[in-house]
mmCIF file of C-alpha atoms and ligand atoms in Angstrom:
data_model
loop_
_atom_site.group_PDB
_atom_site.id
_atom_site.type_symbol
_atom_site.label_atom_id
_atom_site.label_comp_id
_atom_site.label_asym_id
_atom_site.label_seq_id
_atom_site.Cartn_x
_atom_site.Cartn_y
_atom_site.Cartn_z
ATOM 1 C CA UNK A 1445 -165.992 46.569 -70.876
ATOM 2 C CA UNK A 1446 -167.609 43.939 -68.662
ATOM 3 C CA UNK A 1447 -171.344 44.526 -68.322
ATOM 4 C CA UNK A 1448 -174.174 42.642 -66.712
ATOM 5 C CA UNK A 1449 -177.889 42.734 -66.770
ATOM 6 C CA UNK A 1450 -180.077 42.775 -63.703
ATOM 7 C CA UNK A 1451 -183.969 43.102 -63.914
ATOM 8 C CA UNK A 1452 -183.500 44.382 -67.506
ATOM 9 C CA UNK A 1453 -181.006 47.079 -66.693
ATOM 10 C CA UNK A 1454 -177.453 47.178 -67.844
ATOM 11 C CA UNK A 1455 -174.589 47.640 -65.437
ATOM 12 C CA UNK A 1456 -170.857 48.226 -66.146
ATOM 13 C CA UNK A 1457 -167.831 47.518 -63.812
ATOM 14 C CA UNK A 1458 -166.984 50.529 -61.710
ATOM 15 C CA UNK A 1459 -164.707 49.180 -58.990
ATOM 16 C CA UNK A 1460 -162.982 45.780 -59.486
ATOM 17 C CA UNK A 1461 -162.666 43.162 -56.793
ATOM 18 C CA UNK A 1462 -158.826 44.026 -56.478
ATOM 19 C CA UNK A 1463 -159.550 47.580 -55.860
ATOM 20 C CA UNK A 1464 -162.244 46.824 -53.357
ATOM 21 C CA UNK A 1465 -159.706 44.624 -51.413
ATOM 22 C CA UNK A 1466 -157.323 47.583 -51.261
ATOM 23 C CA UNK A 1467 -159.937 49.949 -50.186
ATOM 24 C CA UNK A 1468 -160.885 47.418 -47.229
ATOM 25 C CA UNK A 1469 -157.222 47.237 -46.449
ATOM 26 C CA UNK A 1470 -156.788 51.091 -46.148
ATOM 27 C CA UNK A 1471 -160.043 51.543 -44.139
ATOM 28 C CA UNK A 1472 -159.273 48.801 -41.783
ATOM 29 C CA UNK A 1473 -155.710 50.206 -41.179
ATOM 30 C CA UNK A 1474 -157.308 53.603 -40.355
ATOM 31 C CA UNK A 1475 -159.800 51.867 -37.914
ATOM 32 C CA UNK A 1476 -156.909 49.807 -36.398
ATOM 33 C CA UNK A 1477 -154.960 53.058 -35.802
ATOM 34 C CA UNK A 1478 -157.809 54.959 -34.199
ATOM 35 C CA UNK A 1479 -157.292 52.968 -30.883
ATOM 36 C CA UNK A 1480 -161.042 52.779 -30.160
ATOM 37 C CA UNK A 1481 -161.231 50.746 -27.043
ATOM 38 C CA UNK A 1482 -163.040 47.326 -27.024
ATOM 39 C CA UNK A 1483 -165.395 48.276 -29.975
ATOM 40 C CA UNK A 1484 -168.517 46.668 -31.021
ATOM 41 C CA UNK A 1485 -168.728 46.723 -34.785
ATOM 42 C CA UNK A 1486 -172.180 46.879 -36.027
ATOM 43 C CA UNK A 1487 -172.825 45.853 -39.582
ATOM 44 C CA UNK A 1488 -175.994 47.200 -41.293
ATOM 45 C CA UNK A 1489 -177.839 44.383 -43.096
ATOM 46 C CA UNK A 1490 -178.364 43.410 -45.817
ATOM 47 C CA UNK A 1491 -175.786 45.513 -47.801
ATOM 48 C CA UNK A 1492 -172.794 45.408 -45.436
ATOM 49 C CA UNK A 1493 -172.472 41.590 -44.929
ATOM 50 C CA UNK A 1494 -169.444 41.165 -47.331
ATOM 51 C CA UNK A 1495 -167.777 44.331 -46.302
ATOM 52 C CA UNK A 1496 -168.228 43.662 -42.519
ATOM 53 C CA UNK A 1497 -166.783 40.182 -42.992
ATOM 54 C CA UNK A 1498 -163.768 41.416 -44.931
ATOM 55 C CA UNK A 1499 -163.110 44.279 -42.464
ATOM 56 C CA UNK A 1500 -163.396 42.092 -39.400
ATOM 57 C CA UNK A 1501 -160.710 39.572 -40.535
ATOM 58 C CA UNK A 1502 -158.172 42.392 -40.703
ATOM 59 C CA UNK A 1503 -159.117 44.088 -37.382
ATOM 60 C CA UNK A 1504 -156.498 43.751 -34.606
ATOM 61 C CA UNK A 1505 -158.041 45.885 -31.892
ATOM 62 C CA UNK A 1506 -158.312 43.769 -28.651
ATOM 63 C CA UNK A 1507 -161.587 42.682 -27.526
ATOM 64 C CA UNK A 1508 -163.451 43.655 -30.761
ATOM 65 C CA UNK A 1509 -166.925 42.262 -31.116
ATOM 66 C CA UNK A 1510 -169.291 42.243 -34.015
ATOM 67 C CA UNK A 1511 -173.024 42.308 -34.426
ATOM 68 C CA UNK A 1512 -175.632 43.087 -37.142
ATOM 69 C CA UNK A 1513 -178.651 45.271 -37.098
ATOM 70 C CA UNK A 1514 -181.423 45.594 -39.773
ATOM 71 C CA UNK A 1515 -183.905 48.474 -39.862
ATOM 72 C CA UNK A 1516 -187.514 47.708 -39.785
ATOM 73 C CA UNK A 1517 -190.663 49.931 -40.382
ATOM 74 C CA UNK A 1518 -192.783 47.611 -38.435
ATOM 75 C CA UNK A 1519 -194.223 48.056 -34.953
ATOM 76 C CA UNK A 1520 -195.913 44.818 -33.923
ATOM 77 C CA UNK A 1521 -197.648 43.730 -37.014
ATOM 78 C CA UNK A 1522 -198.367 46.998 -38.574
ATOM 79 C CA UNK A 1523 -195.913 49.008 -40.842
ATOM 80 C CA UNK A 1524 -195.423 52.515 -39.534
ATOM 81 C CA UNK A 1525 -194.496 53.628 -43.073
ATOM 82 C CA UNK A 1526 -191.123 54.728 -41.751
ATOM 83 C CA UNK A 1527 -188.089 53.113 -40.521
ATOM 84 C CA UNK A 1528 -188.244 53.341 -36.743
ATOM 85 C CA UNK A 1529 -186.903 49.961 -35.276
ATOM 86 C CA UNK A 1530 -183.575 48.403 -34.960
ATOM 87 C CA UNK A 1531 -183.658 44.524 -35.146
ATOM 88 C CA UNK A 1532 -180.734 42.572 -33.762
ATOM 89 C CA UNK A 1533 -179.732 44.586 -30.687
ATOM 90 C CA UNK A 1534 -180.140 42.033 -28.026
ATOM 91 C CA UNK A 1535 -177.514 42.484 -25.312
ATOM 92 C CA UNK A 1536 -176.841 45.545 -23.321
ATOM 93 C CA UNK A 1537 -174.750 48.125 -25.437
ATOM 94 C CA UNK A 1538 -174.898 50.926 -23.069
ATOM 95 C CA UNK A 1539 -171.623 52.582 -22.500
ATOM 96 C CA UNK A 1540 -169.939 50.858 -25.306
ATOM 97 C CA UNK A 1541 -167.946 52.173 -28.311
ATOM 98 C CA UNK A 1542 -169.766 51.507 -31.601
ATOM 99 C CA UNK A 1543 -168.341 51.332 -34.993
ATOM 100 C CA UNK A 1544 -171.040 51.265 -37.597
ATOM 101 C CA UNK A 1545 -170.167 49.444 -40.796
ATOM 102 C CA UNK A 1546 -172.248 50.528 -43.804
ATOM 103 C CA UNK A 1547 -172.039 49.550 -47.461
ATOM 104 C CA UNK A 1548 -172.988 52.969 -48.685
ATOM 105 C CA UNK A 1549 -174.167 56.274 -47.558
ATOM 106 C CA UNK A 1550 -176.138 58.265 -49.890
ATOM 107 C CA UNK A 1551 -178.618 60.893 -48.620
ATOM 108 C CA UNK A 1552 -177.686 60.024 -45.056
ATOM 109 C CA UNK A 1553 -181.237 59.562 -43.975
ATOM 110 C CA UNK A 1554 -180.750 55.999 -42.956
ATOM 111 C CA UNK A 1555 -177.480 56.755 -41.108
ATOM 112 C CA UNK A 1556 -179.249 59.577 -39.032
ATOM 113 C CA UNK A 1557 -182.151 57.155 -38.102
ATOM 114 C CA UNK A 1558 -179.668 54.372 -37.094
ATOM 115 C CA UNK A 1559 -177.718 56.846 -34.847
ATOM 116 C CA UNK A 1560 -180.856 58.250 -33.414
ATOM 117 C CA UNK A 1561 -181.927 54.604 -32.322
ATOM 118 C CA UNK A 1562 -178.463 53.692 -31.062
ATOM 119 C CA UNK A 1563 -178.205 56.871 -28.941
ATOM 120 C CA UNK A 1564 -181.498 55.693 -27.098
ATOM 121 C CA UNK A 1565 -179.485 52.648 -26.035
ATOM 122 C CA UNK A 1566 -176.991 55.115 -24.234
ATOM 123 C CA UNK A 1567 -173.937 53.959 -26.050
ATOM 124 C CA UNK A 1568 -170.757 55.765 -25.234
ATOM 125 C CA UNK A 1569 -169.549 56.682 -28.724
ATOM 126 C CA UNK A 1570 -170.501 55.971 -32.318
ATOM 127 C CA UNK A 1571 -167.983 56.031 -35.107
ATOM 128 C CA UNK A 1572 -169.040 55.510 -38.691
ATOM 129 C CA UNK A 1573 -167.271 53.523 -41.334
ATOM 130 C CA UNK A 1574 -168.612 53.211 -44.888
ATOM 131 C CA UNK A 1575 -167.297 51.471 -47.961
ATOM 132 C CA UNK A 1576 -168.856 54.041 -50.344
ATOM 133 C CA UNK A 1577 -170.017 57.593 -49.961
ATOM 134 C CA UNK A 1578 -171.957 59.778 -52.420
ATOM 135 C CA UNK A 1579 -170.931 63.370 -51.235
ATOM 136 C CA UNK A 1580 -173.200 64.908 -53.969
ATOM 137 C CA UNK A 1581 -176.255 63.264 -52.369
ATOM 138 C CA UNK A 1582 -175.478 63.664 -48.718
ATOM 139 C CA UNK A 1583 -177.858 65.930 -46.921
ATOM 140 C CA UNK A 1584 -176.648 65.432 -43.312
ATOM 141 C CA UNK A 1585 -174.134 66.943 -41.018
ATOM 142 C CA UNK A 1586 -173.181 63.836 -39.307
ATOM 143 C CA UNK A 1587 -169.386 63.163 -39.529
ATOM 144 C CA UNK A 1588 -168.411 60.030 -41.344
ATOM 145 C CA UNK A 1589 -165.247 58.978 -39.600
ATOM 146 C CA UNK A 1590 -163.924 56.441 -42.168
ATOM 147 C CA UNK A 1591 -164.786 56.586 -45.942
ATOM 148 C CA UNK A 1592 -163.588 53.758 -48.241
ATOM 149 C CA UNK A 1593 -164.185 55.561 -51.455
ATOM 150 C CA UNK A 1594 -166.273 58.614 -52.445
ATOM 151 C CA UNK A 1595 -168.200 58.064 -55.722
ATOM 152 C CA UNK A 1596 -170.299 60.014 -58.162
ATOM 153 C CA UNK A 1597 -174.047 60.108 -57.862
ATOM 154 C CA UNK A 1598 -174.444 56.802 -59.723
ATOM 155 C CA UNK A 1599 -176.520 53.838 -58.636
ATOM 156 C CA UNK A 1600 -174.207 50.812 -57.992
ATOM 157 C CA UNK A 1601 -174.589 47.135 -57.315
ATOM 158 C CA UNK A 1602 -172.363 44.090 -56.217
ATOM 159 C CA UNK A 1603 -170.337 43.303 -53.296
ATOM 160 C CA UNK A 1604 -173.354 43.292 -51.022
ATOM 161 C CA UNK A 1605 -175.173 46.178 -52.746
ATOM 162 C CA UNK A 1606 -178.406 45.363 -54.579
ATOM 163 C CA UNK A 1607 -180.849 46.306 -57.267
ATOM 164 C CA UNK A 1608 -184.173 45.208 -56.094
ATOM 165 C CA UNK A 1609 -182.566 42.471 -54.022
ATOM 166 C CA UNK A 1610 -180.334 40.855 -56.637
ATOM 167 C CA UNK A 1611 -176.675 41.611 -57.596
ATOM 168 C CA UNK A 1612 -175.327 41.317 -53.909
ATOM 169 C CA UNK A 1613 -173.295 38.314 -54.854
ATOM 170 C CA UNK A 1614 -171.282 39.963 -57.599
ATOM 171 C CA UNK A 1615 -167.581 40.390 -56.711
ATOM 172 C CA UNK A 1616 -167.080 43.591 -58.407
ATOM 173 C CA UNK A 1617 -169.031 46.782 -58.040
ATOM 174 C CA UNK A 1618 -170.907 47.825 -61.057
ATOM 175 C CA UNK A 1619 -172.632 51.103 -62.048
ATOM 176 C CA UNK A 1620 -175.905 51.575 -63.953
ATOM 177 C CA UNK A 1621 -175.000 52.212 -67.592
ATOM 178 C CA UNK A 1622 -176.490 55.506 -68.923
HETATM 179 P P1 LIG B 610 -179.522 56.793 -47.743
HETATM 180 O O1 LIG B 610 -180.000 57.611 -48.805
HETATM 181 O O2 LIG B 610 -178.113 57.165 -47.232
HETATM 182 O O3 LIG B 610 -180.370 56.677 -46.562
HETATM 183 O O4 LIG B 610 -179.336 55.403 -48.323
HETATM 184 C C1 LIG B 610 -180.225 54.399 -48.045
HETATM 185 C C2 LIG B 610 -179.905 53.090 -48.336
HETATM 186 O O5 LIG B 610 -180.152 52.892 -49.880
HETATM 187 C C3 LIG B 610 -178.542 52.456 -48.295
HETATM 188 O O6 LIG B 610 -178.149 51.916 -47.036
HETATM 189 C C4 LIG B 610 -178.452 51.507 -49.504
HETATM 190 O O7 LIG B 610 -179.005 50.187 -48.844
HETATM 191 C C5 LIG B 610 -179.285 51.976 -50.456
HETATM 192 N N1 LIG B 610 -178.539 52.626 -51.544
HETATM 193 C C6 LIG B 610 -178.167 53.866 -51.637
HETATM 194 N N2 LIG B 610 -177.492 54.135 -52.886
HETATM 195 C C7 LIG B 610 -177.372 52.918 -53.410
HETATM 196 C C8 LIG B 610 -176.844 52.403 -54.629
HETATM 197 O O8 LIG B 610 -176.187 53.128 -55.290
HETATM 198 N N3 LIG B 610 -177.014 51.067 -54.925
HETATM 199 C C9 LIG B 610 -177.648 50.188 -54.033
HETATM 200 N N4 LIG B 610 -178.279 50.650 -52.822
HETATM 201 C C10 LIG B 610 -178.112 52.063 -52.474
HETATM 202 MG MG1 LIG B 611 -178.015 49.336 -47.041
#
């Protein structure tokens, strides 16, 4: 079993790069088949940068756009303590069809916040696509339209996902070893 150490914790391979590629192919097929008109894909940084890149090169929907957002807890120079601002929305997205690209949905708190903030921009529709989903941890009722793979309540790293900011470059997804 292939293991790695990050910040003194040991991780073992959970999803190999070959399986990740299959998952990306499947989820992209479902998105292509959904006939969402002229979508703006929005990748949630930092975790989704690899997933978003791999999805986008397989998207064949005409007039597809891509943009990235990041959540910030800052208002001016003061932290408000909770995430309340979307960085990266520059142009007008009102009336547009959004497809959010997330690396992982755990409790769903982040997703709920992002959707709330996007709705303030008067978008037409928001669909959600996530590479990984932890059903046992999910606490929200928001529909997740496209799920790559549902996983157990393990902590995972790699392929964009981090453990205190490291491990994002790993080609496979690893889970914390008990
Ligand atoms: P939430 O609980 O759904 O709000 O997830 C919040 C954020 O925590 C996600 O966007 C990820 O950045 C991060 N996260 C959740 N689970 C994991 C994990 O297993 N590994 C790495 N990051 C995670
Ligand atoms: Mg994230």
